[in-house]
Amino acid sequence: MKLLKKAITFAFLSILMMPVFSGEKYNFSGKPLKDKKSVAFNDCTAMELAEKMRCGWNLGNTLDANSKTGLASEESWHQPLTTKEMIDAVAAAGFKTIRLPCSWANHLIDSNYTIDTAWMARVKEIVDWCIEDGLYVILNDHHDNYEREGLMPRGKGYYPSSLNYNESMLFTKNLWAQISLAFNKGYDEHLIFELFNEPRLRGHEHEWWYNQGCTVCRDGAGNLNKLNQIALNTIRASGKNNAKRFIMVTGLAASINSYQADSSWKLPKDSVEDRLLISVHMYTPYSFAMENPGETVFMEKHRGELVYNFGWLNEHFVSKGIPVIIGEYGATNKDNTEERVKWFECFVSESHKYNMVTCLWDNGDWNAKNTFEEKFGFFNRKEKTWYFPEIIDIIMRCSE
């Protein structure tokens, strides 16, 4: 009986460790994607990369929309189809980086976690437009965190709990195996992978705020550590440029609180040195930057909170040679543009003091009439103009 248990355990562990896909020419559904020629991966440190990435912009509520399947999902959250002209306009404004939030679970076509070829090709098209403009590109797994606690069905993403670890591991490994094979030798250091967006305990009372005394929180952090390691190992195993690609790693909910709470969260172990970056989102202070109605005037107490948080991130990461990428930040529109300019000036200048990269969250929704929605629209994608040019101006001036 003991021998049988050992055999079963060994077989199970072997399955967990075995790469789901192997070989460079994995055929996605339908017509295989056209391969790109090899390009050299220019050596630089993570801190040098961050200096080049500097300030970024998010193509929000677009590729990350997950309410529909197929190519139609790109417009399902009421944003227009992305065009090369839009990307050109963002680059022309002075942004150095574009973050491409991307959901994948709604584009799986079978029980083997196979990504639809047409979707992968569309994502590659937009990535290529960005790189053609000399931009750095952050490509991630965005809204694939399962929606609630409890046993999740197959192919519905991931959930960082022990109950759902096996399914989450299979989804994560299959997803990053395919992304890695699609984006490899033809992409240099201008393409950065972000493993997860805001991995969290959805539906739990501590979904957004880590509690040290909560066993579910500690379990979530531990399982996220394992999923980050699985994703990183899968990317590295694909070889070529992915063997040294820069990778963004995220804590629970992408919250600074999850890093500050205790030692539950850890960076994964990497096979190469100086290739990992910390990912964090900061809509801080919440009462000014996101809460509606909240506060509309930028006050000294808000400045103090920003200064403290950036100082903490610098002390614990940047000063140790680990760059911090603020993958999302912004202040929602409450018809208070002048005060928002003050907030942006403080936020961007303080973060850049420590060589942090800032990526403006833009969901396309700019009109403040309905104050109970998040109004993080900055770029008019139809007209290729900016709703609040004074905000873009202060971002650029503080990024010099």
CSV table of C-alpha atoms in Angstrom, one decimal:
chain,number,residue,atom,x,y,z
A,1,MET,CA,0.0,0.0,0.0
A,2,LYS,CA,2.9,2.4,0.9
A,3,LEU,CA,4.5,1.6,-2.4
A,4,LEU,CA,1.3,2.3,-4.3
A,5,LYS,CA,0.9,5.7,-2.5
A,6,LYS,CA,4.5,6.6,-3.3
A,7,ALA,CA,3.9,5.7,-7.0
A,8,ILE,CA,0.7,7.8,-7.2
A,9,THR,CA,2.4,10.7,-5.5
A,10,PHE,CA,5.4,10.5,-7.8
A,11,ALA,CA,3.1,10.4,-10.9
A,12,PHE,CA,1.1,13.4,-9.7
A,13,LEU,CA,4.3,15.4,-9.0
A,14,SER,CA,5.6,14.5,-12.4
A,15,ILE,CA,2.5,15.8,-14.1
A,16,LEU,CA,2.8,19.1,-12.2
A,17,MET,CA,6.4,19.6,-13.2
A,18,MET,CA,6.0,18.5,-16.9
A,19,PRO,CA,5.8,21.2,-19.5
A,20,VAL,CA,2.5,21.2,-21.2
A,21,PHE,CA,3.9,22.2,-24.6
A,22,SER,CA,7.3,21.6,-26.0
A,23,GLY,CA,9.0,22.6,-29.2
A,24,GLU,CA,9.1,25.9,-30.9
A,25,LYS,CA,6.4,25.2,-33.5
A,26,TYR,CA,3.4,24.5,-31.4
A,27,ASN,CA,0.3,24.7,-33.8
A,28,PHE,CA,-2.4,26.8,-32.4
A,29,SER,CA,-6.0,26.2,-33.7
A,30,GLY,CA,-6.4,27.0,-37.3
A,31,LYS,CA,-3.6,28.5,-39.4
A,32,PRO,CA,-0.2,28.6,-37.6
A,33,LEU,CA,1.1,32.1,-36.8
A,34,LYS,CA,3.8,33.5,-39.0
A,35,ASP,CA,7.1,33.2,-37.3
A,36,LYS,CA,9.3,36.3,-36.9
A,37,LYS,CA,13.0,36.5,-37.6
A,38,SER,CA,15.4,36.3,-34.7
A,39,VAL,CA,16.5,39.6,-33.1
A,40,ALA,CA,19.2,40.1,-30.6
A,41,PHE,CA,18.3,40.6,-27.0
A,42,ASN,CA,20.3,43.6,-25.9
A,43,ASP,CA,21.9,43.2,-22.5
A,44,CYS,CA,21.0,45.8,-19.9
A,45,THR,CA,20.3,45.7,-16.2
A,46,ALA,CA,16.7,45.8,-14.9
A,47,MET,CA,17.4,49.3,-13.5
A,48,GLU,CA,18.7,50.5,-16.9
A,49,LEU,CA,15.5,49.1,-18.5
A,50,ALA,CA,13.3,50.9,-16.1
A,51,GLU,CA,15.1,54.2,-16.9
A,52,LYS,CA,14.3,53.6,-20.6
A,53,MET,CA,10.6,52.6,-20.0
A,54,ARG,CA,10.1,55.8,-17.8
A,55,CYS,CA,6.4,56.7,-18.4
A,56,GLY,CA,3.7,54.5,-19.9
A,57,TRP,CA,0.0,54.3,-20.8
A,58,ASN,CA,-2.5,51.5,-20.6
A,59,LEU,CA,-4.8,50.4,-23.5
A,60,GLY,CA,-7.5,49.7,-20.9
A,61,ASN,CA,-10.9,48.1,-21.3
A,62,THR,CA,-9.9,46.7,-24.7
A,63,LEU,CA,-8.0,43.5,-25.0
A,64,ASP,CA,-8.8,42.8,-21.4
A,65,ALA,CA,-12.5,42.8,-22.0
A,66,ASN,CA,-13.8,39.3,-21.0
A,67,SER,CA,-17.5,39.5,-21.5
A,68,LYS,CA,-17.4,38.0,-25.0
A,69,THR,CA,-15.4,35.5,-27.0
A,70,GLY,CA,-13.6,36.0,-30.3
A,71,LEU,CA,-12.3,39.2,-31.9
A,72,ALA,CA,-15.6,41.0,-31.0
A,73,SER,CA,-14.5,41.1,-27.4
A,74,GLU,CA,-12.1,43.9,-28.2
A,75,GLU,CA,-15.0,46.4,-28.6
A,76,SER,CA,-17.4,44.8,-26.0
A,77,TRP,CA,-16.5,47.3,-23.3
A,78,HIS,CA,-17.4,50.2,-25.6
A,79,GLN,CA,-13.9,51.1,-26.7
A,80,PRO,CA,-13.2,51.4,-30.4
A,81,LEU,CA,-11.1,48.9,-32.4
A,82,THR,CA,-7.4,49.6,-31.8
A,83,THR,CA,-5.6,51.0,-34.8
A,84,LYS,CA,-2.0,51.8,-35.7
A,85,GLU,CA,-2.8,55.5,-35.7
A,86,MET,CA,-3.9,55.3,-32.1
A,87,ILE,CA,-0.6,53.7,-31.1
A,88,ASP,CA,1.3,56.4,-33.1
A,89,ALA,CA,-0.5,59.2,-31.3
A,90,VAL,CA,0.4,57.7,-27.9
A,91,ALA,CA,4.0,57.5,-28.9
A,92,ALA,CA,3.9,61.0,-30.3
A,93,ALA,CA,2.7,62.4,-27.0
A,94,GLY,CA,5.9,61.2,-25.4
A,95,PHE,CA,5.0,57.9,-23.7
A,96,LYS,CA,7.8,55.4,-23.8
A,97,THR,CA,5.8,52.3,-22.7
A,98,ILE,CA,2.4,50.8,-23.5
A,99,ARG,CA,0.9,48.3,-21.2
A,100,LEU,CA,-1.4,45.9,-23.0
A,101,PRO,CA,-3.9,44.4,-20.5
A,102,CYS,CA,-5.1,41.2,-22.1
A,103,SER,CA,-7.6,38.5,-21.0
A,104,TRP,CA,-7.2,35.0,-22.3
A,105,ALA,CA,-9.6,32.6,-20.6
A,106,ASN,CA,-12.5,33.7,-22.8
A,107,HIS,CA,-10.4,32.9,-25.9
A,108,LEU,CA,-9.7,29.2,-25.0
A,109,ILE,CA,-11.2,27.0,-27.6
A,110,ASP,CA,-11.0,23.5,-26.0
A,111,SER,CA,-10.5,21.7,-22.8
A,112,ASN,CA,-6.8,21.6,-23.4
A,113,TYR,CA,-6.5,25.4,-22.8
A,114,THR,CA,-5.7,26.1,-26.4
A,115,ILE,CA,-5.8,29.8,-27.3
A,116,ASP,CA,-7.7,30.8,-30.4
A,117,THR,CA,-5.2,31.6,-33.2
A,118,ALA,CA,-7.1,34.6,-34.4
A,119,TRP,CA,-6.9,36.2,-30.9
A,120,MET,CA,-3.2,35.5,-30.6
A,121,ALA,CA,-2.6,37.0,-34.0
A,122,ARG,CA,-4.6,40.1,-33.1
A,123,VAL,CA,-2.6,40.6,-29.9
A,124,LYS,CA,0.6,40.1,-31.8
A,125,GLU,CA,-0.5,42.7,-34.4
A,126,ILE,CA,-0.9,45.4,-31.7
A,127,VAL,CA,2.3,44.4,-29.9
A,128,ASP,CA,4.1,44.8,-33.2
A,129,TRP,CA,2.6,48.3,-33.9
A,130,CYS,CA,4.0,49.4,-30.5
A,131,ILE,CA,7.4,48.0,-31.1
A,132,GLU,CA,7.6,49.6,-34.5
A,133,ASP,CA,7.1,52.9,-32.8
A,134,GLY,CA,10.1,52.2,-30.5
A,135,LEU,CA,7.8,51.6,-27.4
A,136,TYR,CA,8.4,49.1,-24.6
A,137,VAL,CA,5.4,46.8,-24.3
A,138,ILE,CA,4.1,45.1,-21.2
A,139,LEU,CA,1.9,42.1,-22.1
A,140,ASN,CA,0.0,40.4,-19.2
A,141,ASP,CA,-2.7,38.1,-18.1
A,142,HIS,CA,-5.4,40.5,-16.9
A,143,HIS,CA,-9.0,39.5,-16.0
A,144,ASP,CA,-8.6,35.7,-15.7
A,145,ASN,CA,-8.8,35.6,-11.9
A,146,TYR,CA,-11.9,33.5,-11.2
A,147,GLU,CA,-14.8,35.5,-9.8
A,148,ARG,CA,-15.5,33.8,-6.4
A,149,GLU,CA,-14.3,31.4,-3.8
A,150,GLY,CA,-15.2,27.8,-4.1
A,151,LEU,CA,-14.1,25.1,-6.6
A,152,MET,CA,-13.7,26.6,-10.0
A,153,PRO,CA,-14.5,24.9,-13.3
A,154,ARG,CA,-11.9,23.9,-15.8
A,155,GLY,CA,-10.5,26.5,-18.2
A,156,LYS,CA,-12.0,29.5,-16.3
A,157,GLY,CA,-8.6,31.0,-15.3
A,158,TYR,CA,-7.0,30.8,-11.9
A,159,TYR,CA,-7.7,31.4,-8.2
A,160,PRO,CA,-4.9,31.6,-5.6
A,161,SER,CA,-6.2,29.1,-3.1
A,162,SER,CA,-5.1,25.6,-2.1
A,163,LEU,CA,-8.6,24.4,-3.2
A,164,ASN,CA,-8.0,25.6,-6.7
A,165,TYR,CA,-4.3,25.3,-7.0
A,166,ASN,CA,-4.2,22.3,-9.4
A,167,GLU,CA,-6.6,23.9,-11.9
A,168,SER,CA,-4.9,27.3,-11.6
A,169,MET,CA,-1.5,25.7,-12.2
A,170,LEU,CA,-2.7,24.0,-15.3
A,171,PHE,CA,-4.2,27.2,-16.7
A,172,THR,CA,-1.1,29.2,-15.8
A,173,LYS,CA,1.3,26.8,-17.3
A,174,ASN,CA,-0.6,26.3,-20.5
A,175,LEU,CA,-1.3,30.0,-21.0
A,176,TRP,CA,2.3,31.1,-20.6
A,177,ALA,CA,3.6,28.2,-22.6
A,178,GLN,CA,1.6,29.4,-25.6
A,179,ILE,CA,2.3,33.1,-25.1
A,180,SER,CA,6.0,32.2,-24.8
A,181,LEU,CA,6.1,30.3,-28.0
A,182,ALA,CA,4.2,33.1,-29.9
A,183,PHE,CA,6.5,35.8,-28.5
A,184,ASN,CA,10.1,34.6,-28.4
A,185,LYS,CA,13.0,34.9,-30.7
A,186,GLY,CA,11.4,37.8,-32.7
A,187,TYR,CA,11.0,40.0,-29.7
A,188,ASP,CA,13.9,41.7,-27.7
A,189,GLU,CA,13.9,43.5,-24.4
A,190,HIS,CA,11.2,45.9,-25.7
A,191,LEU,CA,8.7,43.2,-24.8
A,192,ILE,CA,8.1,42.5,-21.1
A,193,PHE,CA,5.8,39.8,-19.7
A,194,GLU,CA,3.7,40.6,-16.6
A,195,LEU,CA,2.6,37.3,-15.1
A,196,PHE,CA,-0.7,38.4,-13.5
A,197,ASN,CA,-2.7,41.7,-13.2
A,198,GLU,CA,-4.3,41.9,-9.7
A,199,PRO,CA,-4.2,38.3,-8.5
A,200,ARG,CA,-6.5,38.2,-5.5
A,201,LEU,CA,-9.1,36.4,-3.4
A,202,ARG,CA,-12.1,37.5,-5.3
A,203,GLY,CA,-15.3,37.4,-3.2
A,204,HIS,CA,-13.4,37.3,0.1
A,205,GLU,CA,-13.6,40.0,2.7
A,206,HIS,CA,-9.9,40.7,2.3
A,207,GLU,CA,-10.0,40.7,-1.5
A,208,TRP,CA,-8.2,44.1,-1.7
A,209,TRP,CA,-6.5,44.4,1.7
A,210,TYR,CA,-4.1,41.8,3.0
A,211,ASN,CA,-4.7,40.8,6.7
A,212,GLN,CA,-1.8,39.2,8.5
A,213,GLY,CA,-4.0,37.4,10.9
A,214,CYS,CA,-6.2,35.8,8.1
A,215,THR,CA,-5.3,32.2,7.2
A,216,VAL,CA,-7.0,32.6,3.8
A,217,CYS,CA,-4.8,35.6,3.0
A,218,ARG,CA,-1.6,33.6,4.0
A,219,ASP,CA,-2.9,30.7,1.9
A,220,GLY,CA,-3.5,33.0,-1.0
A,221,ALA,CA,0.0,34.5,-0.8
A,222,GLY,CA,1.6,31.1,-0.7
A,223,ASN,CA,-0.3,29.8,-3.7
A,224,LEU,CA,0.4,33.0,-5.6
A,225,ASN,CA,4.1,32.4,-4.9
A,226,LYS,CA,3.8,29.0,-6.5
A,227,LEU,CA,1.9,30.2,-9.5
A,228,ASN,CA,4.4,33.0,-10.1
A,229,GLN,CA,7.2,30.4,-10.0
A,230,ILE,CA,5.3,28.1,-12.4
A,231,ALA,CA,4.7,30.9,-14.9
A,232,LEU,CA,8.4,32.1,-14.7
A,233,ASN,CA,9.7,28.5,-15.1
A,234,THR,CA,7.4,28.0,-18.1
A,235,ILE,CA,8.6,31.2,-19.8
A,236,ARG,CA,12.3,30.4,-19.2
A,237,ALA,CA,11.9,26.8,-20.5
A,238,SER,CA,10.8,28.1,-23.9
A,239,GLY,CA,14.3,29.3,-24.5
A,240,LYS,CA,15.8,31.8,-27.0
A,241,ASN,CA,15.0,35.4,-26.0
A,242,ASN,CA,12.5,34.2,-23.3
A,243,ALA,CA,15.4,32.6,-21.4
A,244,LYS,CA,16.4,36.2,-20.4
A,245,ARG,CA,13.2,38.2,-20.9
A,246,PHE,CA,12.3,40.7,-18.2
A,247,ILE,CA,9.4,39.6,-16.1
A,248,MET,CA,7.0,41.6,-13.9
A,249,VAL,CA,5.9,39.8,-10.7
A,250,THR,CA,2.8,40.8,-8.8
A,251,GLY,CA,1.7,40.4,-5.2
A,252,LEU,CA,-1.9,39.9,-4.0
A,253,ALA,CA,-4.2,42.5,-5.6
A,254,ALA,CA,-1.1,44.3,-6.9
A,255,SER,CA,-1.4,46.3,-3.7
A,256,ILE,CA,1.5,47.9,-1.9
A,257,ASN,CA,-0.2,46.5,1.3
A,258,SER,CA,0.5,42.9,0.2
A,259,TYR,CA,4.2,43.7,0.1
A,260,GLN,CA,4.2,45.6,3.3
A,261,ALA,CA,2.1,43.2,5.3
A,262,ASP,CA,4.6,40.4,6.2
A,263,SER,CA,7.0,38.0,4.6
A,264,SER,CA,4.3,35.7,3.0
A,265,TRP,CA,4.9,37.1,-0.5
A,266,LYS,CA,8.2,36.2,-2.2
A,267,LEU,CA,9.9,36.8,-5.5
A,268,PRO,CA,10.2,33.6,-7.5
A,269,LYS,CA,13.6,32.0,-8.0
A,270,ASP,CA,15.0,32.8,-11.4
A,271,SER,CA,17.5,31.0,-13.6
A,272,VAL,CA,19.1,34.3,-14.7
A,273,GLU,CA,20.1,37.3,-12.6
A,274,ASP,CA,18.6,40.8,-12.7
A,275,ARG,CA,15.5,40.1,-14.9
A,276,LEU,CA,12.6,40.5,-12.4
A,277,LEU,CA,10.6,43.6,-11.7
A,278,ILE,CA,8.1,44.4,-9.0
A,279,SER,CA,4.5,45.2,-10.2
A,280,VAL,CA,2.3,47.4,-8.1
A,281,HIS,CA,-0.9,49.5,-8.7
A,282,MET,CA,-1.4,52.8,-6.9
A,283,TYR,CA,-4.6,54.7,-6.9
A,284,THR,CA,-3.4,56.6,-3.8
A,285,PRO,CA,-4.8,58.1,-1.7
A,286,TYR,CA,-7.9,56.2,-2.4
A,287,SER,CA,-10.2,59.0,-1.1
A,288,PHE,CA,-8.8,61.4,-3.8
A,289,ALA,CA,-7.7,59.1,-6.6
A,290,MET,CA,-10.6,56.6,-6.9
A,291,GLU,CA,-13.4,57.0,-4.3
A,292,ASN,CA,-16.5,58.8,-5.5
A,293,PRO,CA,-17.6,61.2,-4.2
A,294,GLY,CA,-14.6,61.0,-1.9
A,295,GLU,CA,-12.3,64.1,-1.7
A,296,THR,CA,-11.8,66.4,-4.6
A,297,VAL,CA,-9.1,68.7,-3.3
A,298,PHE,CA,-5.4,67.5,-3.3
A,299,MET,CA,-4.2,68.2,0.3
A,300,GLU,CA,-1.0,68.0,2.2
A,301,LYS,CA,-2.1,64.7,3.8
A,302,HIS,CA,-2.4,63.2,0.4
A,303,ARG,CA,1.1,64.3,-0.6
A,304,GLY,CA,2.4,62.8,2.6
A,305,GLU,CA,0.9,59.4,1.9
A,306,LEU,CA,2.4,59.4,-1.6
A,307,VAL,CA,5.8,60.4,-0.3
A,308,TYR,CA,5.7,57.7,2.3
A,309,ASN,CA,4.7,54.9,-0.1
A,310,PHE,CA,7.3,55.8,-2.7
A,311,GLY,CA,9.9,55.9,0.0
A,312,TRP,CA,8.9,52.5,1.3
A,313,LEU,CA,9.1,51.0,-2.2
A,314,ASN,CA,12.5,52.5,-2.8
A,315,GLU,CA,13.8,51.2,0.6
A,316,HIS,CA,12.6,47.6,0.1
A,317,PHE,CA,13.1,47.1,-3.7
A,318,VAL,CA,14.7,49.9,-5.8
A,319,SER,CA,17.6,50.5,-3.4
A,320,LYS,CA,18.3,46.7,-3.7
A,321,GLY,CA,18.4,46.8,-7.5
A,322,ILE,CA,14.8,45.6,-8.1
A,323,PRO,CA,12.9,48.1,-10.2
A,324,VAL,CA,9.3,49.0,-9.4
A,325,ILE,CA,6.8,49.2,-12.2
A,326,ILE,CA,3.6,51.1,-11.3
A,327,GLY,CA,1.5,49.2,-13.8
A,328,GLU,CA,-1.6,51.3,-13.1
A,329,TYR,CA,-2.1,54.7,-11.5
A,330,GLY,CA,-4.4,57.7,-12.0
A,331,ALA,CA,-7.0,60.0,-10.4
A,332,THR,CA,-10.6,59.7,-11.5
A,333,ASN,CA,-12.3,62.7,-13.0
A,334,LYS,CA,-14.5,64.5,-10.5
A,335,ASP,CA,-14.6,67.8,-12.5
A,336,ASN,CA,-11.5,68.8,-10.5
A,337,THR,CA,-8.9,69.0,-13.3
A,338,GLU,CA,-6.7,71.6,-11.5
A,339,GLU,CA,-6.5,69.5,-8.4
A,340,ARG,CA,-5.8,66.4,-10.4
A,341,VAL,CA,-2.9,68.2,-12.1
A,342,LYS,CA,-1.4,68.8,-8.6
A,343,TRP,CA,-1.9,65.1,-7.8
A,344,PHE,CA,-0.2,64.0,-11.0
A,345,GLU,CA,2.7,66.4,-10.5
A,346,CYS,CA,3.4,65.0,-7.0
A,347,PHE,CA,2.8,61.3,-8.0
A,348,VAL,CA,5.0,61.3,-11.1
A,349,SER,CA,7.8,63.5,-9.8
A,350,GLU,CA,8.1,61.5,-6.5
A,351,SER,CA,8.0,58.1,-8.3
A,352,HIS,CA,10.6,59.1,-10.8
A,353,LYS,CA,12.9,60.3,-8.1
A,354,TYR,CA,13.5,56.6,-7.5
A,355,ASN,CA,13.5,55.5,-11.2
A,356,MET,CA,10.1,53.9,-11.0
A,357,VAL,CA,8.1,53.4,-14.1
A,358,THR,CA,4.6,54.8,-14.2
A,359,CYS,CA,1.8,53.5,-16.5
A,360,LEU,CA,-1.3,55.7,-16.6
A,361,TRP,CA,-4.5,53.7,-16.4
A,362,ASP,CA,-6.9,54.7,-19.2
A,363,ASN,CA,-10.3,53.0,-19.6
A,364,GLY,CA,-11.5,55.5,-22.1
A,365,ASP,CA,-14.3,56.8,-19.8
A,366,TRP,CA,-13.7,60.5,-19.2
A,367,ASN,CA,-17.0,62.1,-18.5
A,368,ALA,CA,-17.6,63.0,-14.8
A,369,LYS,CA,-21.4,63.3,-15.0
A,370,ASN,CA,-21.9,59.9,-13.4
A,371,THR,CA,-19.7,60.2,-10.3
A,372,PHE,CA,-20.3,56.6,-9.3
A,373,GLU,CA,-18.2,55.2,-12.2
A,374,GLU,CA,-14.5,55.2,-12.6
A,375,LYS,CA,-13.6,58.0,-15.0
A,376,PHE,CA,-10.1,57.2,-16.1
A,377,GLY,CA,-10.4,58.3,-19.7
A,378,PHE,CA,-7.5,60.4,-20.9
A,379,PHE,CA,-7.0,59.6,-24.6
A,380,ASN,CA,-9.8,60.2,-27.2
A,381,ARG,CA,-9.2,57.1,-29.3
A,382,LYS,CA,-11.5,58.2,-32.1
A,383,GLU,CA,-10.0,61.7,-32.5
A,384,LYS,CA,-6.5,60.7,-31.4
A,385,THR,CA,-6.5,63.7,-29.0
A,386,TRP,CA,-6.3,64.1,-25.2
A,387,TYR,CA,-9.2,65.0,-23.0
A,388,PHE,CA,-7.0,66.6,-20.4
A,389,PRO,CA,-3.9,67.9,-22.2
A,390,GLU,CA,-2.7,69.7,-19.1
A,391,ILE,CA,-2.5,66.4,-17.3
A,392,ILE,CA,-0.5,64.8,-20.1
A,393,ASP,CA,1.8,67.9,-20.1
A,394,ILE,CA,2.6,67.6,-16.4
A,395,ILE,CA,3.3,63.8,-16.8
A,396,MET,CA,5.8,64.5,-19.6
A,397,ARG,CA,7.4,67.4,-17.7
A,398,CYS,CA,7.9,65.4,-14.6
A,399,SER,CA,9.2,62.4,-16.6
A,400,GLU,CA,12.1,64.4,-18.2
